[in-house]
Amino acid sequence: MLDKTVNTLTEAVSEIPDGATILVGGFGGSGAPIALLEALLEQGAKDLVVVSNNAGSGTEGLNALIGAGRVRKLICSYPKSADKSQPLAAAFEQMYRAGKVELECIPQGTMVERMRAAGAGLGPFFSPTGYGTLLAEGKETRVIDGIGYVLEQPIRADYALVKADRGDRWGNLTYRLAGRNFAPVMCTAARHAIAQVREIVPLGSIPPEQVMTPAIFVQKVVCHAS
């Protein structure tokens, strides 16, 4: 029988190699796969390229991974955390100023559309966002019908780490409220999507019309009640 569930977080991230490009779900702390990121920190993979909405929050998860020097490049919409009370809250800023991590800053909508294009098997596309700004430097631009556009490339990744509310053994996922954020599109844009779920439910208990990420886009599911 098809069963994509694994028993431990360690097993879920065991195959992620050095140099992998990883899409990380979450909007701030909402829907962030903290447990998977902590397992990746323990696993030891380094020289990673991470695509995420932000550079993490608090002292765990993505912030800890960056602070440990394991991320070579961050592609995100906003890299700075407002929480200065925690020693790792500004991990990215500290590493960036030290020249230890690269940054590609892109508008949030553009980031999502670049991943969506990858998941849909599309090529580059023109977006008006960022035209005439520093964000367009080094990119092809055109004026079409009087509107300036920037040519944006799809974002394809080796892995996606997401947090879902429920999943079944096939890999169908559903999310809770804002916890969905970028996870569905990230699963489509990665070769190998790994989902941390609150509960693994029997096959068929998620109504088809409520499936938010179809199983075809998910390769591993691990239960971590949090």
XYZ file of C-alpha atoms in Angstrom:
226
model
C 0.000 0.000 0.000
C 1.147 3.515 -0.733
C 2.253 5.051 2.556
C 4.298 8.248 2.656
C 4.365 8.567 6.444
C 7.673 8.350 8.305
C 8.121 7.765 12.012
C 10.488 10.549 12.989
C 11.489 14.066 12.047
C 15.059 12.832 11.722
C 14.003 10.316 9.085
C 11.963 12.952 7.268
C 14.978 15.214 6.602
C 17.686 12.555 6.442
C 18.150 12.739 2.663
C 18.566 16.521 2.366
C 22.141 17.071 1.102
C 24.580 19.940 1.388
C 23.856 22.664 -1.163
C 20.139 21.909 -1.496
C 17.613 24.599 -2.358
C 14.774 24.470 0.176
C 11.405 26.225 0.220
C 10.290 26.903 3.803
C 6.648 27.648 4.552
C 5.381 30.076 7.148
C 4.378 33.694 7.589
C 6.303 34.765 10.655
C 5.517 31.998 13.111
C 2.233 31.012 11.462
C 2.588 27.725 9.626
C 6.374 27.597 10.022
C 7.704 23.989 10.072
C 9.808 24.594 13.174
C 10.184 20.925 14.084
C 11.444 20.002 10.599
C 13.905 22.897 10.644
C 15.200 21.859 14.060
C 15.665 18.322 12.730
C 17.538 19.726 9.731
C 19.779 21.688 12.100
C 20.646 18.460 13.907
C 21.064 16.581 10.619
C 23.946 18.839 9.610
C 23.220 19.847 5.985
C 25.024 23.060 5.077
C 25.579 25.488 2.195
C 21.798 25.681 1.794
C 19.768 28.073 -0.347
C 16.537 28.866 1.497
C 13.440 30.484 0.025
C 11.078 31.809 2.667
C 8.769 34.747 3.252
C 11.067 36.022 6.006
C 14.228 35.099 7.863
C 12.484 33.419 10.756
C 11.376 34.662 14.140
C 12.226 33.870 17.741
C 15.271 31.765 18.498
C 14.502 28.505 16.716
C 13.743 27.143 13.287
C 15.096 29.165 10.382
C 16.747 31.722 12.663
C 18.734 28.966 14.351
C 19.714 27.463 10.985
C 20.980 30.843 9.761
C 22.733 31.587 13.050
C 24.574 28.274 12.821
C 26.026 29.305 9.458
C 24.224 26.618 7.513
C 22.482 28.913 5.001
C 24.541 30.219 2.075
C 21.783 32.298 0.493
C 18.360 33.531 1.573
C 15.662 34.457 -0.933
C 12.837 36.250 0.845
C 10.491 39.237 1.026
C 11.713 40.711 4.291
C 14.817 39.452 6.082
C 14.820 41.497 9.296
C 13.029 40.447 12.463
C 11.480 43.055 14.739
C 12.194 40.960 17.832
C 15.474 42.279 19.242
C 14.939 40.766 22.692
C 16.150 37.325 21.635
C 19.832 36.645 20.874
C 19.091 34.868 17.590
C 16.240 37.134 16.468
C 18.622 39.167 14.327
C 20.629 36.177 13.128
C 20.264 36.998 9.463
C 21.241 40.645 9.896
C 24.351 39.666 11.818
C 25.402 37.009 9.307
C 24.660 39.276 6.349
C 26.734 42.159 7.720
C 29.570 39.696 8.318
C 29.415 38.603 4.673
C 28.470 35.052 5.612
C 25.114 34.845 3.819
C 23.804 36.194 0.511
C 20.419 37.880 0.108
C 18.001 38.070 -2.785
C 15.116 40.291 -1.724
C 11.984 40.029 -3.863
C 8.404 41.336 -3.496
C 6.115 38.850 -1.796
C 3.709 38.502 -4.709
C 6.570 38.039 -7.149
C 8.092 35.348 -4.944
C 4.836 33.393 -4.877
C 4.289 33.780 -8.620
C 7.835 32.587 -9.351
C 7.135 29.436 -7.355
C 3.722 29.016 -8.948
C 5.304 29.243 -12.401
C 7.759 26.508 -11.467
C 4.992 24.287 -10.135
C 2.953 24.784 -13.295
C 5.902 23.954 -15.537
C 6.052 27.466 -16.964
C 9.037 29.565 -17.961
C 9.916 33.184 -17.123
C 7.161 35.793 -16.957
C 6.922 39.580 -17.019
C 5.824 41.410 -13.868
C 5.382 45.168 -13.404
C 6.432 44.926 -9.758
C 9.900 46.346 -9.133
C 10.275 48.008 -12.531
C 12.537 51.054 -12.317
C 13.904 50.061 -8.892
C 17.027 48.344 -7.588
C 15.076 45.070 -7.618
C 15.185 45.124 -11.423
C 18.961 45.502 -11.709
C 20.510 42.834 -13.904
C 17.152 41.629 -15.188
C 15.608 42.029 -18.618
C 12.984 44.787 -18.738
C 10.460 45.798 -21.364
C 7.805 48.430 -21.848
C 4.609 46.919 -23.233
C 1.582 49.104 -23.947
C 3.201 51.858 -21.937
C 3.772 49.716 -18.838
C 7.233 48.689 -17.633
C 7.849 45.035 -16.844
C 10.627 42.947 -15.299
C 11.371 39.422 -16.522
C 11.246 37.050 -13.546
C 12.525 33.460 -13.467
C 10.633 30.522 -11.906
C 11.863 29.361 -8.500
C 12.383 25.604 -8.543
C 13.662 23.780 -5.494
C 14.991 20.434 -4.380
C 12.871 20.314 -1.220
C 9.934 22.044 0.444
C 9.408 21.952 4.203
C 5.846 22.798 5.226
C 3.581 22.536 8.254
C 0.019 21.296 7.774
C -2.836 20.591 10.155
C -3.853 17.134 8.942
C -2.506 14.648 6.446
C -3.215 11.084 5.366
C -0.840 8.284 4.426
C -1.023 9.202 0.747
C 0.137 12.764 1.486
C -3.081 14.742 1.060
C -2.861 17.827 3.275
C -5.156 20.375 4.854
C -4.118 23.510 6.754
C -5.556 25.591 9.562
C -6.413 29.227 8.835
C -3.336 31.388 8.098
C -1.116 28.357 8.558
C -1.715 27.597 4.890
C 0.143 30.705 3.598
C 2.714 29.645 0.957
C 2.754 25.895 1.640
C 0.528 24.668 -1.226
C 2.468 26.490 -3.933
C 5.801 25.499 -2.383
C 4.859 21.830 -2.535
C 4.236 22.139 -6.277
C 7.559 23.891 -6.935
C 9.787 21.362 -5.149
C 10.922 17.933 -6.290
C 10.477 16.584 -2.779
C 7.932 18.071 -0.349
C 8.064 17.078 3.322
C 5.073 17.879 5.533
C 5.008 18.163 9.302
C 1.392 17.581 10.377
C -0.494 17.862 13.647
C -2.453 14.694 12.962
C -2.334 11.796 10.518
C -5.895 10.797 9.702
C -7.328 7.692 7.999
C -7.350 7.670 4.237
C -10.613 9.164 2.945
C -11.385 11.193 6.065
C -10.388 14.435 4.344
C -13.181 15.243 1.864
C -11.748 15.728 -1.645
C -13.041 19.300 -1.835
C -11.151 20.128 1.380
C -7.760 18.845 0.233
C -5.523 21.922 0.000
C -2.380 20.134 -1.192
C -3.006 16.986 -3.244
C -0.915 13.923 -2.448
C 0.827 13.966 -5.818
C 2.893 16.937 -4.624
C 3.972 15.411 -1.278
C 6.672 12.784 -0.740
C 6.872 12.477 3.069
C 4.506 13.085 5.985
C 5.566 13.078 9.629
C 3.336 13.628 12.647
C 4.426 16.247 15.149
C 1.600 17.475 17.379
C 2.239 21.130 18.137
